[in-house]
Amino acid sequence: MSMQAIIDEGEKYLLHAYNRNNVVFDRGQGVYLYDIDGKKYLDFCAGIAVFALGYANKEYNDAIKGQIDKLLHTSNLFYSEPTVKAAKTIVEATGLNSVFFTNSGAEAIEGAIKAAKKYAYNKNKSAKHEIIAFEHSFHGRTLGALSVTGNIKYREPFLNDNVSVKFANYNDIDSVKALLNDKTCAIILETVQGEGGIYPASESFIKEIREICDKNDIAMILDEIQCGMGRSGKMFAYEHYGVKPDIVTLAKALGCGVPIGAFVLNEKYSKNSLVPGDHGTTYGGNPFVTAAVNEVFNQFKKRNILENVNEVSVYLETKLDELVKEYDFLLLRRGKGLMQGLVFDTDKKTPAEVSKKALENGLVIITAGSNVLRFLPPLIITKEDVDEMIVKLRASF
Ligand SMILES: *Cc1c(COP(=O)(O)O)cnc(C)c1O
Protein backbone atom coordinates (compact mmCIF):
# COMPACT_ATOMS: atom_id res chain seq x y z
CA MET A 1 0.00 0.00 0.00
CA SER A 2 1.14 3.54 -0.66
CA MET A 3 1.76 5.96 2.18
CA GLN A 4 -1.36 7.96 1.32
CA ALA A 5 -3.55 4.83 1.09
CA ILE A 6 -2.46 3.73 4.59
CA ILE A 7 -3.11 7.21 5.97
CA ASP A 8 -6.57 7.27 4.36
CA GLU A 9 -7.47 3.87 5.80
CA GLY A 10 -6.10 4.93 9.17
CA GLU A 11 -8.40 7.93 9.18
CA LYS A 12 -11.28 5.66 8.27
CA TYR A 13 -10.77 2.91 10.83
CA LEU A 14 -8.90 4.47 13.77
CA LEU A 15 -10.81 6.71 16.16
CA HIS A 16 -9.77 10.24 15.41
CA ALA A 17 -8.32 10.79 18.90
CA TYR A 18 -4.98 12.11 17.57
CA ASN A 19 -3.94 14.59 14.94
CA ARG A 20 -1.31 12.29 13.50
CA ASN A 21 1.50 13.47 11.27
CA ASN A 22 1.26 12.39 7.64
CA VAL A 23 4.06 9.84 7.83
CA VAL A 24 3.97 6.05 7.92
CA PHE A 25 7.09 4.72 9.61
CA ASP A 26 8.28 1.33 8.48
CA ARG A 27 11.51 0.51 10.31
CA GLY A 28 14.18 1.90 12.59
CA GLN A 29 17.93 1.58 12.88
CA GLY A 30 19.91 3.19 15.71
CA VAL A 31 18.80 6.82 15.97
CA TYR A 32 17.06 6.80 12.57
CA LEU A 33 13.55 5.99 11.43
CA TYR A 34 12.59 5.19 7.84
CA ASP A 35 9.17 5.75 6.31
CA ILE A 36 7.67 3.27 3.85
CA ASP A 37 9.04 5.28 0.91
CA GLY A 38 12.54 4.86 2.35
CA LYS A 39 12.98 8.46 3.54
CA LYS A 40 15.31 8.69 6.54
CA TYR A 41 14.54 10.68 9.70
CA LEU A 42 16.78 11.53 12.64
CA ASP A 43 14.71 10.77 15.72
CA PHE A 44 14.70 13.28 18.59
CA CYS A 45 11.42 11.98 19.98
CA ALA A 46 12.24 8.29 20.63
CA GLY A 47 8.57 7.30 20.62
CA ILE A 48 7.99 9.89 23.39
CA ALA A 49 10.99 9.06 25.59
CA VAL A 50 10.56 5.31 25.13
CA PHE A 51 13.30 4.09 22.83
CA ALA A 52 16.32 4.87 25.02
CA LEU A 53 18.42 2.17 23.35
CA GLY A 54 17.66 3.24 19.79
CA TYR A 55 16.05 1.05 17.18
CA ALA A 56 16.96 -2.49 16.16
CA ASN A 57 19.31 -3.11 19.06
CA LYS A 58 20.20 -6.73 18.29
CA GLU A 59 20.77 -7.97 21.84
CA TYR A 60 17.53 -6.43 23.04
CA ASN A 61 15.62 -7.90 20.09
CA ASP A 62 17.21 -11.33 20.59
CA ALA A 63 16.29 -11.28 24.29
CA ILE A 64 12.61 -10.67 23.61
CA LYS A 65 12.54 -13.10 20.66
CA GLY A 66 14.01 -15.79 22.92
CA GLN A 67 11.31 -15.18 25.51
CA ILE A 68 8.57 -15.26 22.84
CA ASP A 69 9.58 -18.78 21.90
CA LYS A 70 9.80 -19.87 25.54
CA LEU A 71 6.76 -18.40 27.29
CA LEU A 72 4.84 -15.17 26.72
CA HIS A 73 2.36 -15.10 29.53
CA THR A 74 1.29 -16.91 32.67
CA SER A 75 -0.87 -14.36 34.59
CA ASN A 76 0.07 -13.08 38.03
CA LEU A 77 -1.36 -16.17 39.69
CA PHE A 78 2.04 -17.81 39.13
CA TYR A 79 5.71 -16.89 39.33
CA SER A 80 8.04 -16.47 36.39
CA GLU A 81 11.80 -15.98 36.46
CA PRO A 82 12.06 -12.88 34.19
CA THR A 83 9.40 -11.11 36.29
CA VAL A 84 11.12 -11.83 39.60
CA LYS A 85 14.49 -10.84 38.16
CA ALA A 86 13.14 -7.54 36.80
CA ALA A 87 11.54 -6.72 40.17
CA LYS A 88 14.81 -7.41 42.00
CA THR A 89 16.75 -5.24 39.54
CA ILE A 90 14.28 -2.36 39.91
CA VAL A 91 14.29 -2.58 43.72
CA GLU A 92 18.09 -2.46 43.76
CA ALA A 93 18.22 0.39 41.23
CA THR A 94 15.59 2.57 42.95
CA GLY A 95 16.68 1.87 46.53
CA LEU A 96 13.03 1.12 47.35
CA ASN A 97 11.39 -2.10 48.54
CA SER A 98 8.88 -3.77 46.19
CA VAL A 99 7.43 -3.53 42.68
CA PHE A 100 4.00 -3.86 41.09
CA PHE A 101 4.12 -4.17 37.29
CA THR A 102 1.51 -2.53 35.06
CA ASN A 103 0.92 -2.25 31.31
CA SER A 104 1.30 1.51 31.03
CA GLY A 105 2.29 4.69 32.77
CA ALA A 106 -1.26 5.71 33.56
CA GLU A 107 -1.84 2.38 35.31
CA ALA A 108 1.32 2.88 37.35
CA ILE A 109 -0.16 6.20 38.53
CA GLU A 110 -3.48 4.50 39.34
CA GLY A 111 -1.65 1.97 41.49
CA ALA A 112 0.45 4.61 43.25
CA ILE A 113 -2.69 6.59 44.11
CA LYS A 114 -4.43 3.46 45.39
CA ALA A 115 -1.42 2.56 47.56
CA ALA A 116 -1.35 6.07 49.07
CA LYS A 117 -5.09 6.02 49.68
CA LYS A 118 -4.99 2.55 51.22
CA TYR A 119 -2.18 3.53 53.58
CA ALA A 120 -4.23 6.53 54.74
CA TYR A 121 -7.39 4.43 54.96
CA ASN A 122 -5.63 1.93 57.22
CA LYS A 123 -4.92 4.75 59.68
CA ASN A 124 -8.46 6.06 60.20
CA LYS A 125 -10.80 3.83 58.11
CA SER A 126 -11.93 6.84 56.11
CA ALA A 127 -11.61 7.09 52.34
CA LYS A 128 -12.08 10.87 52.35
CA HIS A 129 -8.54 11.79 51.48
CA GLU A 130 -7.04 14.49 49.32
CA ILE A 131 -4.09 14.51 46.99
CA ILE A 132 -1.97 17.52 46.14
CA ALA A 133 -0.86 17.62 42.50
CA PHE A 134 0.56 20.41 40.32
CA GLU A 135 -0.27 22.79 37.53
CA HIS A 136 1.37 21.81 34.22
CA SER A 137 1.67 18.20 35.39
CA PHE A 138 0.89 15.20 33.23
CA HIS A 139 0.21 11.77 34.71
CA GLY A 140 -1.81 9.95 32.05
CA ARG A 141 -5.29 9.58 30.60
CA THR A 142 -7.18 7.06 32.74
CA LEU A 143 -9.69 8.62 35.14
CA GLY A 144 -7.50 8.49 38.25
CA ALA A 145 -4.33 9.62 36.47
CA LEU A 146 -6.28 12.35 34.71
CA SER A 147 -7.59 13.55 38.07
CA VAL A 148 -4.04 14.49 39.13
CA THR A 149 -3.09 15.95 35.74
CA GLY A 150 -2.74 19.73 35.80
CA ASN A 151 -3.98 20.58 32.33
CA ILE A 152 -7.65 21.51 32.78
CA LYS A 153 -8.24 21.10 29.05
CA TYR A 154 -7.56 17.35 29.35
CA ARG A 155 -9.45 16.99 32.64
CA GLU A 156 -12.57 19.08 32.41
CA PRO A 157 -14.97 16.78 30.50
CA PHE A 158 -14.03 13.85 32.74
CA LEU A 159 -13.97 15.35 36.24
CA ASN A 160 -14.08 12.51 38.73
CA ASP A 161 -15.32 12.66 42.32
CA ASN A 162 -13.55 9.46 43.35
CA VAL A 163 -10.24 11.21 43.70
CA SER A 164 -10.20 14.54 45.50
CA VAL A 165 -7.31 16.61 44.18
CA LYS A 166 -6.01 20.12 44.74
CA PHE A 167 -3.47 21.76 42.46
CA ALA A 168 -0.48 23.72 43.71
CA ASN A 169 2.14 25.59 41.68
CA TYR A 170 5.27 23.69 40.76
CA ASN A 171 8.44 24.92 42.49
CA ASP A 172 6.32 27.02 44.87
CA ILE A 173 6.40 25.37 48.28
CA ASP A 174 4.11 27.98 49.88
CA SER A 175 1.35 27.00 47.45
CA VAL A 176 1.74 23.41 48.66
CA LYS A 177 1.64 24.37 52.33
CA ALA A 178 -1.52 26.38 51.68
CA LEU A 179 -3.35 23.25 50.46
CA LEU A 180 -2.07 20.87 53.12
CA ASN A 181 -4.62 19.68 55.69
CA ASP A 182 -5.36 16.63 57.83
CA LYS A 183 -7.06 14.90 54.89
CA THR A 184 -4.00 15.10 52.61
CA CYS A 185 -2.71 11.59 51.89
CA ALA A 186 -0.23 12.21 49.06
CA ILE A 187 1.74 14.76 47.08
CA ILE A 188 2.33 13.65 43.52
CA LEU A 189 4.71 15.30 41.09
CA GLU A 190 7.06 14.68 38.19
CA THR A 191 10.67 15.20 39.23
CA VAL A 192 11.07 16.95 35.88
CA GLN A 193 7.74 17.95 34.32
CA GLY A 194 7.59 16.65 30.74
CA GLU A 195 4.42 17.08 28.71
CA GLY A 196 3.58 20.35 30.54
CA GLY A 197 6.70 22.09 29.25
CA ILE A 198 9.97 20.57 30.60
CA TYR A 199 10.28 22.12 34.05
CA PRO A 200 12.91 20.59 36.36
CA ALA A 201 12.09 20.77 40.07
CA SER A 202 14.34 22.98 42.16
CA GLU A 203 16.41 21.28 44.81
CA SER A 204 14.82 23.14 47.72
CA PHE A 205 11.33 22.34 46.41
CA ILE A 206 11.90 18.57 46.27
CA LYS A 207 13.62 18.58 49.65
CA GLU A 208 10.84 20.56 51.31
CA ILE A 209 8.20 18.24 49.86
CA ARG A 210 10.13 15.33 51.32
CA GLU A 211 10.11 17.06 54.72
CA ILE A 212 6.39 17.84 54.55
CA CYS A 213 5.59 14.23 53.67
CA ASP A 214 7.76 12.88 56.50
CA LYS A 215 6.34 15.26 59.05
CA ASN A 216 2.71 14.55 58.13
CA ASP A 217 3.06 10.84 57.31
CA ILE A 218 1.81 11.28 53.74
CA ALA A 219 3.07 9.70 50.52
CA MET A 220 5.60 11.47 48.34
CA ILE A 221 4.88 10.04 44.89
CA LEU A 222 7.40 10.90 42.20
CA ASP A 223 6.30 10.28 38.63
CA GLU A 224 9.47 9.34 36.72
CA ILE A 225 7.66 7.81 33.77
CA GLN A 226 9.33 10.32 31.43
CA CYS A 227 12.35 11.64 33.34
CA GLY A 228 13.43 8.30 34.86
CA MET A 229 15.50 5.48 33.35
CA GLY A 230 18.62 7.53 32.76
CA ARG A 231 17.14 10.42 30.80
CA SER A 232 18.15 13.04 33.36
CA GLY A 233 21.73 11.76 33.60
CA LYS A 234 21.03 9.64 36.71
CA MET A 235 19.10 6.40 36.59
CA PHE A 236 16.26 8.19 38.42
CA ALA A 237 15.99 11.96 38.47
CA TYR A 238 15.39 12.06 42.24
CA GLU A 239 19.01 10.95 42.71
CA HIS A 240 20.03 14.50 41.67
CA TYR A 241 18.27 15.80 44.78
CA GLY A 242 19.49 13.42 47.47
CA VAL A 243 15.96 12.29 48.37
CA LYS A 244 13.96 9.12 47.87
CA PRO A 245 10.22 9.07 47.22
CA ASP A 246 7.82 6.79 49.08
CA ILE A 247 6.51 5.60 45.73
CA VAL A 248 7.96 6.08 42.26
CA THR A 249 6.17 5.40 38.96
CA LEU A 250 8.01 4.14 35.88
CA ALA A 251 7.01 3.26 32.30
CA LYS A 252 8.13 4.55 28.85
CA ALA A 253 11.86 3.63 28.69
CA LEU A 254 11.45 0.89 31.32
CA GLY A 255 10.55 -1.51 28.50
CA CYS A 256 12.10 0.45 25.60
CA GLY A 257 9.26 -0.48 23.27
CA VAL A 258 7.18 -3.15 25.00
CA PRO A 259 4.22 -1.98 27.07
CA ILE A 260 5.23 -2.08 30.71
CA GLY A 261 5.05 0.27 33.68
CA ALA A 262 5.62 -0.13 37.38
CA PHE A 263 5.00 1.50 40.71
CA VAL A 264 7.72 0.89 43.22
CA LEU A 265 7.12 1.30 46.95
CA ASN A 266 9.40 1.86 49.92
CA GLU A 267 9.18 -0.45 52.91
CA LYS A 268 6.55 1.60 54.74
CA TYR A 269 4.15 1.57 51.78
CA SER A 270 5.04 -2.02 50.81
CA LYS A 271 4.00 -3.26 54.24
CA ASN A 272 1.03 -1.02 55.00
CA SER A 273 -0.98 -0.45 51.84
CA LEU A 274 -2.12 -2.86 49.13
CA VAL A 275 -2.74 -6.49 50.13
CA PRO A 276 -4.08 -9.45 48.11
CA GLY A 277 -7.48 -8.50 46.72
CA ASP A 278 -6.78 -4.76 46.58
CA HIS A 279 -5.22 -4.57 43.14
CA GLY A 280 -4.46 -6.68 40.08
CA THR A 281 -3.76 -6.92 36.38
CA THR A 282 -3.93 -9.81 33.91
CA TYR A 283 -1.00 -8.90 31.69
CA GLY A 284 1.04 -6.65 33.99
CA GLY A 285 4.71 -7.68 34.13
CA ASN A 286 4.37 -10.93 32.19
CA PRO A 287 7.55 -12.84 31.17
CA PHE A 288 7.59 -11.25 27.72
CA VAL A 289 7.72 -7.63 28.86
CA THR A 290 9.93 -8.28 31.88
CA ALA A 291 12.46 -10.12 29.68
CA ALA A 292 12.66 -6.81 27.82
CA VAL A 293 13.18 -4.89 31.08
CA ASN A 294 16.00 -7.23 32.09
CA GLU A 295 17.78 -6.66 28.79
CA VAL A 296 17.22 -2.90 29.05
CA PHE A 297 19.10 -2.86 32.36
CA ASN A 298 21.84 -5.07 30.83
CA GLN A 299 22.22 -2.69 27.93
CA PHE A 300 22.35 0.36 30.20
CA LYS A 301 25.34 -1.19 31.95
CA LYS A 302 27.04 -2.61 28.90
CA ARG A 303 26.77 0.56 26.82
CA ASN A 304 27.47 2.99 29.68
CA ILE A 305 24.24 4.78 28.87
CA LEU A 306 24.41 7.14 31.86
CA GLU A 307 27.93 8.29 30.95
CA ASN A 308 26.77 8.94 27.41
CA VAL A 309 23.79 10.98 28.62
CA ASN A 310 26.01 13.09 30.84
CA GLU A 311 28.55 13.69 28.13
CA VAL A 312 26.24 14.37 25.19
CA SER A 313 23.70 16.40 27.17
CA VAL A 314 26.33 19.02 28.03
CA TYR A 315 27.02 19.34 24.31
CA LEU A 316 23.32 19.48 23.46
CA GLU A 317 22.77 22.21 26.07
CA THR A 318 25.61 24.29 24.63
CA LYS A 319 24.23 23.96 21.11
CA LEU A 320 20.68 24.84 22.19
CA ASP A 321 21.95 27.83 24.20
CA GLU A 322 23.67 29.07 21.03
CA LEU A 323 20.33 28.95 19.21
CA VAL A 324 18.65 30.90 22.02
CA LYS A 325 21.29 33.65 21.64
CA GLU A 326 20.91 33.71 17.88
CA TYR A 327 17.15 33.60 17.23
CA ASP A 328 14.87 36.28 18.64
CA PHE A 329 11.84 33.96 18.79
CA LEU A 330 13.63 31.66 21.26
CA LEU A 331 13.32 32.80 24.87
CA LEU A 332 15.24 30.20 26.85
CA ARG A 333 16.29 26.58 27.25
CA ARG A 334 15.23 24.39 30.19
CA GLY A 335 15.84 20.77 31.07
CA LYS A 336 17.97 18.08 32.60
CA GLY A 337 20.16 15.61 30.73
CA LEU A 338 18.61 14.46 27.46
CA MET A 339 15.24 15.94 28.36
CA GLN A 340 15.41 19.50 27.09
CA GLY A 341 13.01 22.19 25.96
CA LEU A 342 13.32 25.38 23.94
CA VAL A 343 10.77 27.98 24.98
CA PHE A 344 9.30 30.02 22.11
CA ASP A 345 7.88 33.51 21.91
CA THR A 346 4.74 32.24 20.19
CA ASP A 347 3.81 35.68 18.85
CA LYS A 348 6.81 35.30 16.55
CA LYS A 349 6.89 31.55 15.85
CA THR A 350 5.29 28.41 17.29
CA PRO A 351 6.99 25.13 18.15
CA ALA A 352 4.16 23.32 16.35
CA GLU A 353 5.07 24.88 13.00
CA VAL A 354 8.77 24.14 13.55
CA SER A 355 7.99 20.52 14.47
CA LYS A 356 5.97 20.14 11.25
CA LYS A 357 8.69 21.69 9.11
CA ALA A 358 11.33 19.52 10.82
CA LEU A 359 9.50 16.38 9.80
CA GLU A 360 9.67 17.51 6.17
CA ASN A 361 13.40 18.04 6.72
CA GLY A 362 13.88 14.53 8.11
CA LEU A 363 13.91 15.34 11.83
CA VAL A 364 11.35 13.92 14.28
CA ILE A 365 10.85 16.34 17.14
CA ILE A 366 7.75 17.09 19.22
CA THR A 367 6.35 19.90 21.36
CA ALA A 368 5.47 20.20 25.06
CA GLY A 369 2.81 22.53 26.43
CA SER A 370 1.91 25.26 23.91
CA ASN A 371 5.24 27.03 23.66
CA VAL A 372 8.02 24.47 24.04
CA LEU A 373 9.92 22.37 21.52
CA ARG A 374 10.87 19.13 23.29
CA PHE A 375 14.12 17.19 22.81
CA LEU A 376 13.87 13.52 23.83
CA PRO A 377 16.46 11.66 21.75
CA PRO A 378 17.40 8.02 22.22
CA LEU A 379 19.98 7.93 25.04
CA ILE A 380 22.60 6.46 22.69
CA ILE A 381 22.96 9.63 20.60
CA THR A 382 26.38 11.04 19.84
CA LYS A 383 27.64 14.60 19.44
CA GLU A 384 27.58 14.06 15.67
CA ASP A 385 23.85 13.26 15.92
CA VAL A 386 23.37 16.52 17.85
CA ASP A 387 25.21 18.39 15.08
CA GLU A 388 22.99 16.81 12.45
CA MET A 389 19.88 17.71 14.46
CA ILE A 390 21.01 21.35 14.78
CA VAL A 391 21.51 21.65 11.01
CA LYS A 392 18.02 20.25 10.37
CA LEU A 393 16.50 22.41 13.09
CA ARG A 394 18.05 25.61 11.69
CA ALA A 395 16.65 24.73 8.27
CA SER A 396 13.23 24.29 9.93
CA PHE A 397 13.39 27.71 11.63
C1 LIG B 1 3.61 9.42 29.40
C2 LIG B 1 3.44 9.79 30.81
C3 LIG B 1 2.45 9.18 31.61
C4 LIG B 1 1.43 8.23 31.05
O1 LIG B 1 1.98 7.07 30.54
P1 LIG B 1 1.12 6.16 29.51
O2 LIG B 1 1.99 4.97 29.29
O3 LIG B 1 0.89 6.98 28.28
O4 LIG B 1 -0.14 5.82 30.20
C5 LIG B 1 2.40 9.52 32.95
N1 LIG B 1 3.28 10.39 33.48
C6 LIG B 1 4.24 10.98 32.76
C7 LIG B 1 5.21 11.90 33.41
C8 LIG B 1 4.34 10.71 31.39
O5 LIG B 1 5.28 11.32 30.66
CSV table of C-alpha atoms in Angstrom, one decimal, residues 7-207:
chain,number,residue,atom,x,y,z
A,7,ILE,CA,-3.1,7.2,6.0
A,8,ASP,CA,-6.6,7.3,4.4
A,9,GLU,CA,-7.5,3.9,5.8
A,10,GLY,CA,-6.1,4.9,9.2
A,11,GLU,CA,-8.4,7.9,9.2
A,12,LYS,CA,-11.3,5.7,8.3
A,13,TYR,CA,-10.8,2.9,10.8
A,14,LEU,CA,-8.9,4.5,13.8
A,15,LEU,CA,-10.8,6.7,16.2
A,16,HIS,CA,-9.8,10.2,15.4
A,17,ALA,CA,-8.3,10.8,18.9
A,18,TYR,CA,-5.0,12.1,17.6
A,19,ASN,CA,-3.9,14.6,14.9
A,20,ARG,CA,-1.3,12.3,13.5
A,21,ASN,CA,1.5,13.5,11.3
A,22,ASN,CA,1.3,12.4,7.6
A,23,VAL,CA,4.1,9.8,7.8
A,24,VAL,CA,4.0,6.0,7.9
A,25,PHE,CA,7.1,4.7,9.6
A,26,ASP,CA,8.3,1.3,8.5
A,27,ARG,CA,11.5,0.5,10.3
A,28,GLY,CA,14.2,1.9,12.6
A,29,GLN,CA,17.9,1.6,12.9
A,30,GLY,CA,19.9,3.2,15.7
A,31,VAL,CA,18.8,6.8,16.0
A,32,TYR,CA,17.1,6.8,12.6
A,33,LEU,CA,13.6,6.0,11.4
A,34,TYR,CA,12.6,5.2,7.8
A,35,ASP,CA,9.2,5.7,6.3
A,36,ILE,CA,7.7,3.3,3.8
A,37,ASP,CA,9.0,5.3,0.9
A,38,GLY,CA,12.5,4.9,2.3
A,39,LYS,CA,13.0,8.5,3.5
A,40,LYS,CA,15.3,8.7,6.5
A,41,TYR,CA,14.5,10.7,9.7
A,42,LEU,CA,16.8,11.5,12.6
A,43,ASP,CA,14.7,10.8,15.7
A,44,PHE,CA,14.7,13.3,18.6
A,45,CYS,CA,11.4,12.0,20.0
A,46,ALA,CA,12.2,8.3,20.6
A,47,GLY,CA,8.6,7.3,20.6
A,48,ILE,CA,8.0,9.9,23.4
A,49,ALA,CA,11.0,9.1,25.6
A,50,VAL,CA,10.6,5.3,25.1
A,51,PHE,CA,13.3,4.1,22.8
A,52,ALA,CA,16.3,4.9,25.0
A,53,LEU,CA,18.4,2.2,23.4
A,54,GLY,CA,17.7,3.2,19.8
A,55,TYR,CA,16.0,1.1,17.2
A,56,ALA,CA,17.0,-2.5,16.2
A,57,ASN,CA,19.3,-3.1,19.1
A,58,LYS,CA,20.2,-6.7,18.3
A,59,GLU,CA,20.8,-8.0,21.8
A,60,TYR,CA,17.5,-6.4,23.0
A,61,ASN,CA,15.6,-7.9,20.1
A,62,ASP,CA,17.2,-11.3,20.6
A,63,ALA,CA,16.3,-11.3,24.3
A,64,ILE,CA,12.6,-10.7,23.6
A,65,LYS,CA,12.5,-13.1,20.7
A,66,GLY,CA,14.0,-15.8,22.9
A,67,GLN,CA,11.3,-15.2,25.5
A,68,ILE,CA,8.6,-15.3,22.8
A,69,ASP,CA,9.6,-18.8,21.9
A,70,LYS,CA,9.8,-19.9,25.5
A,71,LEU,CA,6.8,-18.4,27.3
A,72,LEU,CA,4.8,-15.2,26.7
A,73,HIS,CA,2.4,-15.1,29.5
A,74,THR,CA,1.3,-16.9,32.7
A,75,SER,CA,-0.9,-14.4,34.6
A,76,ASN,CA,0.1,-13.1,38.0
A,77,LEU,CA,-1.4,-16.2,39.7
A,78,PHE,CA,2.0,-17.8,39.1
A,79,TYR,CA,5.7,-16.9,39.3
A,80,SER,CA,8.0,-16.5,36.4
A,81,GLU,CA,11.8,-16.0,36.5
A,82,PRO,CA,12.1,-12.9,34.2
A,83,THR,CA,9.4,-11.1,36.3
A,84,VAL,CA,11.1,-11.8,39.6
A,85,LYS,CA,14.5,-10.8,38.2
A,86,ALA,CA,13.1,-7.5,36.8
A,87,ALA,CA,11.5,-6.7,40.2
A,88,LYS,CA,14.8,-7.4,42.0
A,89,THR,CA,16.8,-5.2,39.5
A,90,ILE,CA,14.3,-2.4,39.9
A,91,VAL,CA,14.3,-2.6,43.7
A,92,GLU,CA,18.1,-2.5,43.8
A,93,ALA,CA,18.2,0.4,41.2
A,94,THR,CA,15.6,2.6,42.9
A,95,GLY,CA,16.7,1.9,46.5
A,96,LEU,CA,13.0,1.1,47.3
A,97,ASN,CA,11.4,-2.1,48.5
A,98,SER,CA,8.9,-3.8,46.2
A,99,VAL,CA,7.4,-3.5,42.7
A,100,PHE,CA,4.0,-3.9,41.1
A,101,PHE,CA,4.1,-4.2,37.3
A,102,THR,CA,1.5,-2.5,35.1
A,103,ASN,CA,0.9,-2.3,31.3
A,104,SER,CA,1.3,1.5,31.0
A,105,GLY,CA,2.3,4.7,32.8
A,106,ALA,CA,-1.3,5.7,33.6
A,107,GLU,CA,-1.8,2.4,35.3
A,108,ALA,CA,1.3,2.9,37.4
A,109,ILE,CA,-0.2,6.2,38.5
A,110,GLU,CA,-3.5,4.5,39.3
A,111,GLY,CA,-1.6,2.0,41.5
A,112,ALA,CA,0.5,4.6,43.2
A,113,ILE,CA,-2.7,6.6,44.1
A,114,LYS,CA,-4.4,3.5,45.4
A,115,ALA,CA,-1.4,2.6,47.6
A,116,ALA,CA,-1.3,6.1,49.1
A,117,LYS,CA,-5.1,6.0,49.7
A,118,LYS,CA,-5.0,2.6,51.2
A,119,TYR,CA,-2.2,3.5,53.6
A,120,ALA,CA,-4.2,6.5,54.7
A,121,TYR,CA,-7.4,4.4,55.0
A,122,ASN,CA,-5.6,1.9,57.2
A,123,LYS,CA,-4.9,4.7,59.7
A,124,ASN,CA,-8.5,6.1,60.2
A,125,LYS,CA,-10.8,3.8,58.1
A,126,SER,CA,-11.9,6.8,56.1
A,127,ALA,CA,-11.6,7.1,52.3
A,128,LYS,CA,-12.1,10.9,52.3
A,129,HIS,CA,-8.5,11.8,51.5
A,130,GLU,CA,-7.0,14.5,49.3
A,131,ILE,CA,-4.1,14.5,47.0
A,132,ILE,CA,-2.0,17.5,46.1
A,133,ALA,CA,-0.9,17.6,42.5
A,134,PHE,CA,0.6,20.4,40.3
A,135,GLU,CA,-0.3,22.8,37.5
A,136,HIS,CA,1.4,21.8,34.2
A,137,SER,CA,1.7,18.2,35.4
A,138,PHE,CA,0.9,15.2,33.2
A,139,HIS,CA,0.2,11.8,34.7
A,140,GLY,CA,-1.8,10.0,32.0
A,141,ARG,CA,-5.3,9.6,30.6
A,142,THR,CA,-7.2,7.1,32.7
A,143,LEU,CA,-9.7,8.6,35.1
A,144,GLY,CA,-7.5,8.5,38.2
A,145,ALA,CA,-4.3,9.6,36.5
A,146,LEU,CA,-6.3,12.3,34.7
A,147,SER,CA,-7.6,13.6,38.1
A,148,VAL,CA,-4.0,14.5,39.1
A,149,THR,CA,-3.1,16.0,35.7
A,150,GLY,CA,-2.7,19.7,35.8
A,151,ASN,CA,-4.0,20.6,32.3
A,152,ILE,CA,-7.6,21.5,32.8
A,153,LYS,CA,-8.2,21.1,29.0
A,154,TYR,CA,-7.6,17.4,29.3
A,155,ARG,CA,-9.5,17.0,32.6
A,156,GLU,CA,-12.6,19.1,32.4
A,157,PRO,CA,-15.0,16.8,30.5
A,158,PHE,CA,-14.0,13.8,32.7
A,159,LEU,CA,-14.0,15.3,36.2
A,160,ASN,CA,-14.1,12.5,38.7
A,161,ASP,CA,-15.3,12.7,42.3
A,162,ASN,CA,-13.6,9.5,43.4
A,163,VAL,CA,-10.2,11.2,43.7
A,164,SER,CA,-10.2,14.5,45.5
A,165,VAL,CA,-7.3,16.6,44.2
A,166,LYS,CA,-6.0,20.1,44.7
A,167,PHE,CA,-3.5,21.8,42.5
A,168,ALA,CA,-0.5,23.7,43.7
A,169,ASN,CA,2.1,25.6,41.7
A,170,TYR,CA,5.3,23.7,40.8
A,171,ASN,CA,8.4,24.9,42.5
A,172,ASP,CA,6.3,27.0,44.9
A,173,ILE,CA,6.4,25.4,48.3
A,174,ASP,CA,4.1,28.0,49.9
A,175,SER,CA,1.3,27.0,47.5
A,176,VAL,CA,1.7,23.4,48.7
A,177,LYS,CA,1.6,24.4,52.3
A,178,ALA,CA,-1.5,26.4,51.7
A,179,LEU,CA,-3.3,23.3,50.5
A,180,LEU,CA,-2.1,20.9,53.1
A,181,ASN,CA,-4.6,19.7,55.7
A,182,ASP,CA,-5.4,16.6,57.8
A,183,LYS,CA,-7.1,14.9,54.9
A,184,THR,CA,-4.0,15.1,52.6
A,185,CYS,CA,-2.7,11.6,51.9
A,186,ALA,CA,-0.2,12.2,49.1
A,187,ILE,CA,1.7,14.8,47.1
A,188,ILE,CA,2.3,13.6,43.5
A,189,LEU,CA,4.7,15.3,41.1
A,190,GLU,CA,7.1,14.7,38.2
A,191,THR,CA,10.7,15.2,39.2
A,192,VAL,CA,11.1,17.0,35.9
A,193,GLN,CA,7.7,18.0,34.3
A,194,GLY,CA,7.6,16.6,30.7
A,195,GLU,CA,4.4,17.1,28.7
A,196,GLY,CA,3.6,20.3,30.5
A,197,GLY,CA,6.7,22.1,29.3
A,198,ILE,CA,10.0,20.6,30.6
A,199,TYR,CA,10.3,22.1,34.1
A,200,PRO,CA,12.9,20.6,36.4
A,201,ALA,CA,12.1,20.8,40.1
A,202,SER,CA,14.3,23.0,42.2
A,203,GLU,CA,16.4,21.3,44.8
A,204,SER,CA,14.8,23.1,47.7
A,205,PHE,CA,11.3,22.3,46.4
A,206,ILE,CA,11.9,18.6,46.3
A,207,LYS,CA,13.6,18.6,49.7
